[in-house]
Amino acid sequence: MRVFVTGATGFVGSAVVRELLANGHEVLGLARSDASADRLAATGAEVHRGSLEDLDALRAGAAASDGVIHTGFIHDFSNYAACVAIDLSAVKALTETLTGSDRPLVISSVMSHGKTEDDVPDPAERPDLVRLPAEVTTLTAAARGVRSSVIRLPQVHGEGDHAFVPGVIDIARAKGVSAYPGEGTNRWAAVHRDDAAVLFRLALENAPAGTVLHAVDDEGVPVREIAEVIGRRLDLPVKSVPVEEAGAHFGWLGHFYSSDLVGTSVLTRERFGWAPSRIGLLADLDHDYYFEVNQRS
């Protein structure tokens, strides 16, 4: 299958590209810059120049492919509403292009939208779930001849991670203490990026139209345990900060680090035979690459 992949050089998308190529698929990967194009070409994928804001490029990539995997997202949390709007426009462009084709579209979403795969909230009732409209747009495209599916991602970890956990590590290093909010009993579901990549391929190949899948290995790791590993590795004290002070201590990460973001993948495993085999979050966090200062530069 010739697959158009957005976010093809990103943390998750690059693993998806490797997984697809290793399993006999061809990849047409979206690349915004020359550097991204060079990295993508080096994997053996074909380069499609454009960006998430270039809707014509997205439509052209989808039209030229047998299926689409959308992992791209602009992670600018200082302007998050704009990033969400760009993502929704991209999803609409992809669904419109694939309408009536019965070709697969798999998009990435977030764990906060439901603890189980059967949880699909109504956007009108949950306006706080700002990425939910992209999910709903994708799932409702099933009625218009798109074999659409959604993969909800928890904390995705592995070498090259540059998101939430590395952010917490940077804050601990800067403040001289590895902190956690309140009692630290709120939890993060998690998955290794290579296991997530396998699920994207399985969804592309097999997911019926209108399916929600959960890429969950660890159902819920207490954030206190995350802080304890970070404190041990950085030789820093580990302490609680009041939940009401989480924003002041952790900045934009305060909301996420204080949230209970758990989930299960029981139905996903039963329906698609997905069996994550990589190490869990806490074991992965004990690797040196999470603590190398220049690894995310």
PDB file of C-alpha atoms in Angstrom:
ATOM      1  CA  MET A   1       0.000   0.000   0.000  1.00  0.00           C
ATOM      2  CA  ARG A   2       1.243   3.509  -0.819  1.00  0.00           C
ATOM      3  CA  VAL A   3       0.706   5.530   2.371  1.00  0.00           C
ATOM      4  CA  PHE A   4       0.759   9.294   2.806  1.00  0.00           C
ATOM      5  CA  VAL A   5       2.149  10.134   6.272  1.00  0.00           C
ATOM      6  CA  THR A   6       1.997  13.563   7.884  1.00  0.00           C
ATOM      7  CA  GLY A   7       4.442  14.255  10.697  1.00  0.00           C
ATOM      8  CA  ALA A   8       6.683  11.762   8.922  1.00  0.00           C
ATOM      9  CA  THR A   9       9.893  13.031  10.556  1.00  0.00           C
ATOM     10  CA  GLY A  10       8.371  13.605  14.000  1.00  0.00           C
ATOM     11  CA  PHE A  11       8.880  11.484  17.110  1.00  0.00           C
ATOM     12  CA  VAL A  12       5.900   9.191  16.459  1.00  0.00           C
ATOM     13  CA  GLY A  13       5.657   9.652  12.695  1.00  0.00           C
ATOM     14  CA  SER A  14       9.258   8.608  12.032  1.00  0.00           C
ATOM     15  CA  ALA A  15       8.635   5.350  13.906  1.00  0.00           C
ATOM     16  CA  VAL A  16       5.464   4.841  11.854  1.00  0.00           C
ATOM     17  CA  VAL A  17       7.425   5.354   8.634  1.00  0.00           C
ATOM     18  CA  ARG A  18       9.992   2.725   9.684  1.00  0.00           C
ATOM     19  CA  GLU A  19       7.227   0.286  10.632  1.00  0.00           C
ATOM     20  CA  LEU A  20       5.432   0.737   7.305  1.00  0.00           C
ATOM     21  CA  LEU A  21       8.566   0.333   5.213  1.00  0.00           C
ATOM     22  CA  ALA A  22       9.636  -2.745   7.178  1.00  0.00           C
ATOM     23  CA  ASN A  23       6.290  -4.352   6.391  1.00  0.00           C
ATOM     24  CA  GLY A  24       6.262  -3.850   2.644  1.00  0.00           C
ATOM     25  CA  HIS A  25       4.378  -0.569   2.332  1.00  0.00           C
ATOM     26  CA  GLU A  26       5.518   2.443   0.334  1.00  0.00           C
ATOM     27  CA  VAL A  27       5.606   5.799   2.119  1.00  0.00           C
ATOM     28  CA  LEU A  28       4.959   9.282   0.793  1.00  0.00           C
ATOM     29  CA  GLY A  29       6.002  11.513   3.671  1.00  0.00           C
ATOM     30  CA  LEU A  30       5.134  15.157   4.242  1.00  0.00           C
ATOM     31  CA  ALA A  31       8.228  17.331   4.742  1.00  0.00           C
ATOM     32  CA  ARG A  32       8.253  21.066   5.391  1.00  0.00           C
ATOM     33  CA  SER A  33      11.999  21.789   5.346  1.00  0.00           C
ATOM     34  CA  ASP A  34      15.028  20.666   3.372  1.00  0.00           C
ATOM     35  CA  ALA A  35      16.441  19.014   6.493  1.00  0.00           C
ATOM     36  CA  SER A  36      13.240  17.042   7.040  1.00  0.00           C
ATOM     37  CA  ALA A  37      13.154  16.062   3.374  1.00  0.00           C
ATOM     38  CA  ASP A  38      16.729  14.772   3.565  1.00  0.00           C
ATOM     39  CA  ARG A  39      16.014  12.730   6.709  1.00  0.00           C
ATOM     40  CA  LEU A  40      12.901  11.268   5.156  1.00  0.00           C
ATOM     41  CA  ALA A  41      14.589  10.379   1.870  1.00  0.00           C
ATOM     42  CA  ALA A  42      17.360   8.622   3.789  1.00  0.00           C
ATOM     43  CA  THR A  43      14.798   6.158   5.156  1.00  0.00           C
ATOM     44  CA  GLY A  44      13.736   5.111   1.683  1.00  0.00           C
ATOM     45  CA  ALA A  45      10.477   7.053   1.715  1.00  0.00           C
ATOM     46  CA  GLU A  46       9.324   9.396  -1.028  1.00  0.00           C
ATOM     47  CA  VAL A  47       9.210  13.083  -0.098  1.00  0.00           C
ATOM     48  CA  HIS A  48       6.094  15.241  -0.499  1.00  0.00           C
ATOM     49  CA  ARG A  49       6.866  18.884   0.228  1.00  0.00           C
ATOM     50  CA  GLY A  50       4.342  20.898   2.224  1.00  0.00           C
ATOM     51  CA  SER A  51       3.071  21.633   5.712  1.00  0.00           C
ATOM     52  CA  LEU A  52      -0.029  21.112   7.828  1.00  0.00           C
ATOM     53  CA  GLU A  53      -1.134  24.625   6.919  1.00  0.00           C
ATOM     54  CA  ASP A  54      -0.823  23.898   3.195  1.00  0.00           C
ATOM     55  CA  LEU A  55      -4.181  22.253   2.584  1.00  0.00           C
ATOM     56  CA  ASP A  56      -3.564  21.852  -1.139  1.00  0.00           C
ATOM     57  CA  ALA A  57      -0.418  19.851  -0.376  1.00  0.00           C
ATOM     58  CA  LEU A  58      -2.373  17.651   2.028  1.00  0.00           C
ATOM     59  CA  ARG A  59      -5.098  17.042  -0.532  1.00  0.00           C
ATOM     60  CA  ALA A  60      -2.537  16.188  -3.210  1.00  0.00           C
ATOM     61  CA  GLY A  61      -0.715  13.758  -0.929  1.00  0.00           C
ATOM     62  CA  ALA A  62      -3.937  12.012   0.053  1.00  0.00           C
ATOM     63  CA  ALA A  63      -5.171  11.846  -3.535  1.00  0.00           C
ATOM     64  CA  ALA A  64      -1.897  10.224  -4.652  1.00  0.00           C
ATOM     65  CA  SER A  65      -2.005   7.476  -2.021  1.00  0.00           C
ATOM     66  CA  ASP A  66      -3.871   4.305  -1.101  1.00  0.00           C
ATOM     67  CA  GLY A  67      -4.219   5.409   2.504  1.00  0.00           C
ATOM     68  CA  VAL A  68      -3.285   8.185   4.930  1.00  0.00           C
ATOM     69  CA  ILE A  69      -1.788   8.265   8.427  1.00  0.00           C
ATOM     70  CA  HIS A  70      -1.982  11.674  10.088  1.00  0.00           C
ATOM     71  CA  THR A  71       0.483  12.008  12.974  1.00  0.00           C
ATOM     72  CA  GLY A  72       1.453  15.626  12.366  1.00  0.00           C
ATOM     73  CA  PHE A  73       0.655  18.263  14.978  1.00  0.00           C
ATOM     74  CA  ILE A  74       2.275  21.607  15.787  1.00  0.00           C
ATOM     75  CA  HIS A  75       3.259  21.401  19.468  1.00  0.00           C
ATOM     76  CA  ASP A  76       3.341  25.082  20.321  1.00  0.00           C
ATOM     77  CA  PHE A  77       1.699  25.217  23.740  1.00  0.00           C
ATOM     78  CA  SER A  78       2.073  28.982  23.889  1.00  0.00           C
ATOM     79  CA  ASN A  79      -0.459  29.161  21.027  1.00  0.00           C
ATOM     80  CA  TYR A  80      -2.284  25.885  21.486  1.00  0.00           C
ATOM     81  CA  ALA A  81      -5.685  27.045  20.193  1.00  0.00           C
ATOM     82  CA  ALA A  82      -4.140  27.948  16.848  1.00  0.00           C
ATOM     83  CA  CYS A  83      -2.389  24.561  16.661  1.00  0.00           C
ATOM     84  CA  VAL A  84      -5.698  22.784  17.314  1.00  0.00           C
ATOM     85  CA  ALA A  85      -7.415  24.839  14.607  1.00  0.00           C
ATOM     86  CA  ILE A  86      -4.683  23.982  12.089  1.00  0.00           C
ATOM     87  CA  ASP A  87      -5.022  20.295  12.932  1.00  0.00           C
ATOM     88  CA  LEU A  88      -8.801  20.353  12.502  1.00  0.00           C
ATOM     89  CA  SER A  89      -8.485  22.053   9.114  1.00  0.00           C
ATOM     90  CA  ALA A  90      -5.950  19.428   8.061  1.00  0.00           C
ATOM     91  CA  VAL A  91      -8.246  16.575   9.128  1.00  0.00           C
ATOM     92  CA  LYS A  92     -11.162  18.117   7.246  1.00  0.00           C
ATOM     93  CA  ALA A  93      -9.047  18.419   4.093  1.00  0.00           C
ATOM     94  CA  LEU A  94      -7.956  14.772   4.349  1.00  0.00           C
ATOM     95  CA  THR A  95     -11.464  13.430   4.966  1.00  0.00           C
ATOM     96  CA  GLU A  96     -12.903  15.483   2.110  1.00  0.00           C
ATOM     97  CA  THR A  97     -10.229  14.189  -0.275  1.00  0.00           C
ATOM     98  CA  LEU A  98     -10.844  10.563   0.686  1.00  0.00           C
ATOM     99  CA  THR A  99     -14.658  10.756   0.668  1.00  0.00           C
ATOM    100  CA  GLY A 100     -16.216   7.938  -1.337  1.00  0.00           C
ATOM    101  CA  SER A 101     -12.932   6.118  -1.856  1.00  0.00           C
ATOM    102  CA  ASP A 102     -13.129   3.495   0.947  1.00  0.00           C
ATOM    103  CA  ARG A 103      -9.436   4.194   1.541  1.00  0.00           C
ATOM    104  CA  PRO A 104      -8.100   4.214   5.111  1.00  0.00           C
ATOM    105  CA  LEU A 105      -7.415   7.340   7.141  1.00  0.00           C
ATOM    106  CA  VAL A 106      -5.789   6.908  10.555  1.00  0.00           C
ATOM    107  CA  ILE A 107      -5.293   9.975  12.758  1.00  0.00           C
ATOM    108  CA  SER A 108      -3.584  10.391  16.107  1.00  0.00           C
ATOM    109  CA  SER A 109      -5.513  11.841  19.018  1.00  0.00           C
ATOM    110  CA  VAL A 110      -5.071  12.159  22.783  1.00  0.00           C
ATOM    111  CA  MET A 111      -5.864   9.979  25.785  1.00  0.00           C
ATOM    112  CA  SER A 112      -7.969  12.599  27.577  1.00  0.00           C
ATOM    113  CA  HIS A 113     -10.944  11.848  25.322  1.00  0.00           C
ATOM    114  CA  GLY A 114     -11.804   8.564  27.024  1.00  0.00           C
ATOM    115  CA  LYS A 115     -10.539   5.820  29.304  1.00  0.00           C
ATOM    116  CA  THR A 116     -11.844   3.097  26.974  1.00  0.00           C
ATOM    117  CA  GLU A 117     -12.194   2.847  23.232  1.00  0.00           C
ATOM    118  CA  ASP A 118     -15.987   3.056  23.483  1.00  0.00           C
ATOM    119  CA  ASP A 119     -15.848   6.492  25.144  1.00  0.00           C
ATOM    120  CA  VAL A 120     -16.560   9.122  22.456  1.00  0.00           C
ATOM    121  CA  PRO A 121     -17.748  12.314  24.168  1.00  0.00           C
ATOM    122  CA  ASP A 122     -20.045  14.846  22.520  1.00  0.00           C
ATOM    123  CA  PRO A 123     -18.048  17.998  21.667  1.00  0.00           C
ATOM    124  CA  ALA A 124     -21.075  20.131  22.589  1.00  0.00           C
ATOM    125  CA  GLU A 125     -21.012  18.664  26.094  1.00  0.00           C
ATOM    126  CA  ARG A 126     -17.224  18.703  26.472  1.00  0.00           C
ATOM    127  CA  PRO A 127     -15.907  21.955  24.952  1.00  0.00           C
ATOM    128  CA  ASP A 128     -12.840  21.579  27.199  1.00  0.00           C
ATOM    129  CA  LEU A 129     -11.669  18.686  25.014  1.00  0.00           C
ATOM    130  CA  VAL A 130     -10.418  20.976  22.288  1.00  0.00           C
ATOM    131  CA  ARG A 131      -8.996  18.217  20.076  1.00  0.00           C
ATOM    132  CA  LEU A 132     -12.222  16.209  20.150  1.00  0.00           C
ATOM    133  CA  PRO A 133     -13.716  17.833  16.992  1.00  0.00           C
ATOM    134  CA  ALA A 134     -10.887  16.327  14.909  1.00  0.00           C
ATOM    135  CA  GLU A 135     -11.790  12.900  16.277  1.00  0.00           C
ATOM    136  CA  VAL A 136     -15.466  13.378  15.517  1.00  0.00           C
ATOM    137  CA  THR A 137     -14.712  14.683  12.013  1.00  0.00           C
ATOM    138  CA  THR A 138     -12.664  11.563  11.340  1.00  0.00           C
ATOM    139  CA  LEU A 139     -15.167   9.090  12.772  1.00  0.00           C
ATOM    140  CA  THR A 140     -18.175  10.607  11.014  1.00  0.00           C
ATOM    141  CA  ALA A 141     -16.310  10.401   7.705  1.00  0.00           C
ATOM    142  CA  ALA A 142     -16.990   6.649   7.897  1.00  0.00           C
ATOM    143  CA  ALA A 143     -20.545   7.378   6.722  1.00  0.00           C
ATOM    144  CA  ARG A 144     -19.111   9.106   3.644  1.00  0.00           C
ATOM    145  CA  GLY A 145     -16.996   6.241   2.377  1.00  0.00           C
ATOM    146  CA  VAL A 146     -13.767   6.738   4.315  1.00  0.00           C
ATOM    147  CA  ARG A 147     -12.315   3.808   6.274  1.00  0.00           C
ATOM    148  CA  SER A 148     -11.459   6.163   9.095  1.00  0.00           C
ATOM    149  CA  SER A 149      -9.997   5.369  12.506  1.00  0.00           C
ATOM    150  CA  VAL A 150      -8.588   7.238  15.481  1.00  0.00           C
ATOM    151  CA  ILE A 151      -5.648   6.187  17.644  1.00  0.00           C
ATOM    152  CA  ARG A 152      -5.575   7.854  21.041  1.00  0.00           C
ATOM    153  CA  LEU A 153      -2.043   8.248  22.281  1.00  0.00           C
ATOM    154  CA  PRO A 154      -0.993   8.453  25.936  1.00  0.00           C
ATOM    155  CA  GLN A 155       2.498   9.624  26.945  1.00  0.00           C
ATOM    156  CA  VAL A 156       4.700   8.270  24.164  1.00  0.00           C
ATOM    157  CA  HIS A 157       8.257   7.524  25.249  1.00  0.00           C
ATOM    158  CA  GLY A 158      11.511   6.291  23.762  1.00  0.00           C
ATOM    159  CA  GLU A 159      14.846   7.597  22.570  1.00  0.00           C
ATOM    160  CA  GLY A 160      14.422  11.006  20.954  1.00  0.00           C
ATOM    161  CA  ASP A 161      11.444  11.963  23.137  1.00  0.00           C
ATOM    162  CA  HIS A 162      11.179  15.749  23.360  1.00  0.00           C
ATOM    163  CA  ALA A 163       7.747  16.214  24.915  1.00  0.00           C
ATOM    164  CA  PHE A 164       6.273  16.053  28.411  1.00  0.00           C
ATOM    165  CA  VAL A 165       8.713  13.843  30.342  1.00  0.00           C
ATOM    166  CA  PRO A 166      11.799  15.648  29.017  1.00  0.00           C
ATOM    167  CA  GLY A 167      10.054  18.906  29.931  1.00  0.00           C
ATOM    168  CA  VAL A 168       9.631  17.696  33.510  1.00  0.00           C
ATOM    169  CA  ILE A 169      13.309  16.682  33.563  1.00  0.00           C
ATOM    170  CA  ASP A 170      14.371  20.132  32.347  1.00  0.00           C
ATOM    171  CA  ILE A 171      12.282  21.809  35.055  1.00  0.00           C
ATOM    172  CA  ALA A 172      13.792  19.576  37.757  1.00  0.00           C
ATOM    173  CA  ARG A 173      17.287  20.380  36.555  1.00  0.00           C
ATOM    174  CA  ALA A 174      16.575  24.120  36.450  1.00  0.00           C
ATOM    175  CA  LYS A 175      14.892  24.288  39.861  1.00  0.00           C
ATOM    176  CA  GLY A 176      17.157  21.856  41.706  1.00  0.00           C
ATOM    177  CA  VAL A 177      14.302  19.651  42.866  1.00  0.00           C
ATOM    178  CA  SER A 178      12.286  16.845  41.286  1.00  0.00           C
ATOM    179  CA  ALA A 179       8.756  17.810  42.222  1.00  0.00           C
ATOM    180  CA  TYR A 180       5.318  16.283  41.770  1.00  0.00           C
ATOM    181  CA  PRO A 181       1.882  17.845  42.329  1.00  0.00           C
ATOM    182  CA  GLY A 182       0.005  17.083  45.546  1.00  0.00           C
ATOM    183  CA  GLU A 183       0.348  13.459  46.620  1.00  0.00           C
ATOM    184  CA  GLY A 184       1.579  12.456  43.175  1.00  0.00           C
ATOM    185  CA  THR A 185      -1.065   9.768  42.853  1.00  0.00           C
ATOM    186  CA  ASN A 186      -2.470  11.050  39.559  1.00  0.00           C
ATOM    187  CA  ARG A 187      -1.311   8.825  36.729  1.00  0.00           C
ATOM    188  CA  TRP A 188      -0.140   8.917  33.135  1.00  0.00           C
ATOM    189  CA  ALA A 189      -0.894   6.115  30.709  1.00  0.00           C
ATOM    190  CA  ALA A 190       2.076   5.454  28.447  1.00  0.00           C
ATOM    191  CA  VAL A 191       3.385   3.538  25.438  1.00  0.00           C
ATOM    192  CA  HIS A 192       6.729   3.089  23.708  1.00  0.00           C
ATOM    193  CA  ARG A 193       6.760   4.772  20.323  1.00  0.00           C
ATOM    194  CA  ASP A 194       7.716   1.557  18.495  1.00  0.00           C
ATOM    195  CA  ASP A 195       4.664  -0.211  19.948  1.00  0.00           C
ATOM    196  CA  ALA A 196       2.503   2.761  18.932  1.00  0.00           C
ATOM    197  CA  ALA A 197       3.904   2.546  15.396  1.00  0.00           C
ATOM    198  CA  VAL A 198       2.807  -1.085  15.123  1.00  0.00           C
ATOM    199  CA  LEU A 199      -0.735  -0.109  16.061  1.00  0.00           C
ATOM    200  CA  PHE A 200      -0.840   2.611  13.393  1.00  0.00           C
ATOM    201  CA  ARG A 201       0.091  -0.022  10.812  1.00  0.00           C
ATOM    202  CA  LEU A 202      -2.507  -2.476  12.108  1.00  0.00           C
ATOM    203  CA  ALA A 203      -5.193   0.217  11.994  1.00  0.00           C
ATOM    204  CA  LEU A 204      -4.220   1.152   8.444  1.00  0.00           C
ATOM    205  CA  GLU A 205      -4.414  -2.450   7.330  1.00  0.00           C
ATOM    206  CA  ASN A 206      -7.379  -3.738   9.307  1.00  0.00           C
ATOM    207  CA  ALA A 207      -9.443  -1.205  11.258  1.00  0.00           C
ATOM    208  CA  PRO A 208     -13.092  -0.990  10.165  1.00  0.00           C
ATOM    209  CA  ALA A 209     -14.522   2.438   9.386  1.00  0.00           C
ATOM    210  CA  GLY A 210     -15.335   4.488  12.457  1.00  0.00           C
ATOM    211  CA  THR A 211     -12.998   2.690  14.880  1.00  0.00           C
ATOM    212  CA  VAL A 212     -11.306   4.130  17.984  1.00  0.00           C
ATOM    213  CA  LEU A 213      -8.115   2.395  19.147  1.00  0.00           C
ATOM    214  CA  HIS A 214      -6.027   2.965  22.267  1.00  0.00           C
ATOM    215  CA  ALA A 215      -2.238   2.726  22.116  1.00  0.00           C
ATOM    216  CA  VAL A 216      -1.875   2.021  25.841  1.00  0.00           C
ATOM    217  CA  ASP A 217       0.750  -0.222  27.418  1.00  0.00           C
ATOM    218  CA  ASP A 218       1.144   1.229  30.936  1.00  0.00           C
ATOM    219  CA  GLU A 219      -2.429   1.976  32.009  1.00  0.00           C
ATOM    220  CA  GLY A 220      -1.365   4.509  34.618  1.00  0.00           C
ATOM    221  CA  VAL A 221       2.057   5.401  36.044  1.00  0.00           C
ATOM    222  CA  PRO A 222       1.827   7.602  39.180  1.00  0.00           C
ATOM    223  CA  VAL A 223       3.625  10.882  38.567  1.00  0.00           C
ATOM    224  CA  ARG A 224       5.342  10.568  41.941  1.00  0.00           C
ATOM    225  CA  GLU A 225       7.151   7.500  40.603  1.00  0.00           C
ATOM    226  CA  ILE A 226       8.219   9.490  37.548  1.00  0.00           C
ATOM    227  CA  ALA A 227       9.559  12.224  39.835  1.00  0.00           C
ATOM    228  CA  GLU A 228      11.418   9.646  41.940  1.00  0.00           C
ATOM    229  CA  VAL A 229      13.281   8.251  38.923  1.00  0.00           C
ATOM    230  CA  ILE A 230      14.149  11.782  37.784  1.00  0.00           C
ATOM    231  CA  GLY A 231      15.370  12.710  41.285  1.00  0.00           C
ATOM    232  CA  ARG A 232      17.550   9.619  41.509  1.00  0.00           C
ATOM    233  CA  ARG A 233      19.060  10.104  38.070  1.00  0.00           C
ATOM    234  CA  LEU A 234      19.771  13.817  38.636  1.00  0.00           C
ATOM    235  CA  ASP A 235      20.715  13.339  42.308  1.00  0.00           C
ATOM    236  CA  LEU A 236      18.063  15.846  43.349  1.00  0.00           C
ATOM    237  CA  PRO A 237      15.632  15.871  46.274  1.00  0.00           C
ATOM    238  CA  VAL A 238      12.088  14.700  45.494  1.00  0.00           C
ATOM    239  CA  LYS A 239       9.225  16.663  47.002  1.00  0.00           C
ATOM    240  CA  SER A 240       5.579  17.562  46.609  1.00  0.00           C
ATOM    241  CA  VAL A 241       4.317  20.959  45.550  1.00  0.00           C
ATOM    242  CA  PRO A 242       0.687  21.917  46.262  1.00  0.00           C
ATOM    243  CA  VAL A 243      -1.581  21.280  43.298  1.00  0.00           C
ATOM    244  CA  GLU A 244      -2.640  24.927  43.284  1.00  0.00           C
ATOM    245  CA  GLU A 245       1.037  25.873  42.805  1.00  0.00           C
ATOM    246  CA  ALA A 246       1.674  23.404  39.965  1.00  0.00           C
ATOM    247  CA  GLY A 247       1.274  26.088  37.305  1.00  0.00           C
ATOM    248  CA  ALA A 248       3.820  28.331  38.991  1.00  0.00           C
ATOM    249  CA  HIS A 249       6.335  25.513  39.432  1.00  0.00           C
ATOM    250  CA  PHE A 250       5.902  23.592  36.162  1.00  0.00           C
ATOM    251  CA  GLY A 251       4.704  26.385  33.849  1.00  0.00           C
ATOM    252  CA  TRP A 252       2.627  25.150  30.899  1.00  0.00           C
ATOM    253  CA  LEU A 253       3.282  21.576  32.024  1.00  0.00           C
ATOM    254  CA  GLY A 254       1.497  22.146  35.332  1.00  0.00           C
ATOM    255  CA  HIS A 255      -1.947  21.271  33.975  1.00  0.00           C
ATOM    256  CA  PHE A 256      -0.762  18.049  32.333  1.00  0.00           C
ATOM    257  CA  TYR A 257       1.414  16.955  35.259  1.00  0.00           C
ATOM    258  CA  SER A 258      -1.541  17.400  37.617  1.00  0.00           C
ATOM    259  CA  SER A 259      -4.031  15.503  35.428  1.00  0.00           C
ATOM    260  CA  ASP A 260      -5.069  11.886  35.787  1.00  0.00           C
ATOM    261  CA  LEU A 261      -4.648  10.632  32.224  1.00  0.00           C
ATOM    262  CA  VAL A 262      -5.279   6.903  32.417  1.00  0.00           C
ATOM    263  CA  GLY A 263      -6.665   4.514  29.847  1.00  0.00           C
ATOM    264  CA  THR A 264      -6.986   0.906  28.782  1.00  0.00           C
ATOM    265  CA  SER A 265      -6.378  -0.921  25.524  1.00  0.00           C
ATOM    266  CA  VAL A 266      -8.285  -4.122  26.277  1.00  0.00           C
ATOM    267  CA  LEU A 267     -10.598  -3.789  23.283  1.00  0.00           C
ATOM    268  CA  THR A 268      -7.774  -2.767  20.957  1.00  0.00           C
ATOM    269  CA  ARG A 269      -5.744  -5.829  21.910  1.00  0.00           C
ATOM    270  CA  GLU A 270      -8.727  -8.135  21.495  1.00  0.00           C
ATOM    271  CA  ARG A 271      -9.832  -6.700  18.159  1.00  0.00           C
ATOM    272  CA  PHE A 272      -6.467  -6.256  16.446  1.00  0.00           C
ATOM    273  CA  GLY A 273      -4.063  -8.633  18.176  1.00  0.00           C
ATOM    274  CA  TRP A 274      -1.889  -5.738  19.261  1.00  0.00           C
ATOM    275  CA  ALA A 275       0.623  -6.905  21.871  1.00  0.00           C
ATOM    276  CA  PRO A 276       3.052  -4.188  22.995  1.00  0.00           C
ATOM    277  CA  SER A 277       6.469  -5.701  23.677  1.00  0.00           C
ATOM    278  CA  ARG A 278       8.789  -2.777  24.413  1.00  0.00           C
ATOM    279  CA  ILE A 279       9.753  -1.574  27.879  1.00  0.00           C
ATOM    280  CA  GLY A 280       7.456   0.538  30.031  1.00  0.00           C
ATOM    281  CA  LEU A 281       7.792   4.217  30.866  1.00  0.00           C
ATOM    282  CA  LEU A 282       9.663   3.927  34.169  1.00  0.00           C
ATOM    283  CA  ALA A 283      12.198   1.450  32.778  1.00  0.00           C
ATOM    284  CA  ASP A 284      12.701   3.609  29.701  1.00  0.00           C
ATOM    285  CA  LEU A 285      13.128   6.705  31.856  1.00  0.00           C
ATOM    286  CA  ASP A 286      16.154   5.029  33.461  1.00  0.00           C
ATOM    287  CA  HIS A 287      18.074   5.248  30.169  1.00  0.00           C
ATOM    288  CA  ASP A 288      20.854   7.804  29.819  1.00  0.00           C
ATOM    289  CA  TYR A 289      19.320   9.350  26.709  1.00  0.00           C
ATOM    290  CA  TYR A 290      16.589  10.972  28.786  1.00  0.00           C
ATOM    291  CA  PHE A 291      19.206  12.832  30.805  1.00  0.00           C
ATOM    292  CA  GLU A 292      21.670  13.912  28.124  1.00  0.00           C
ATOM    293  CA  VAL A 293      21.397  17.701  28.066  1.00  0.00           C
ATOM    294  CA  ASN A 294      21.958  18.010  24.324  1.00  0.00           C
ATOM    295  CA  GLN A 295      19.860  15.049  23.183  1.00  0.00           C
ATOM    296  CA  ARG A 296      16.913  17.294  22.244  1.00  0.00           C
ATOM    297  CA  SER A 297      18.864  20.110  20.618  1.00  0.00           C
TER     298      SER A 297
END
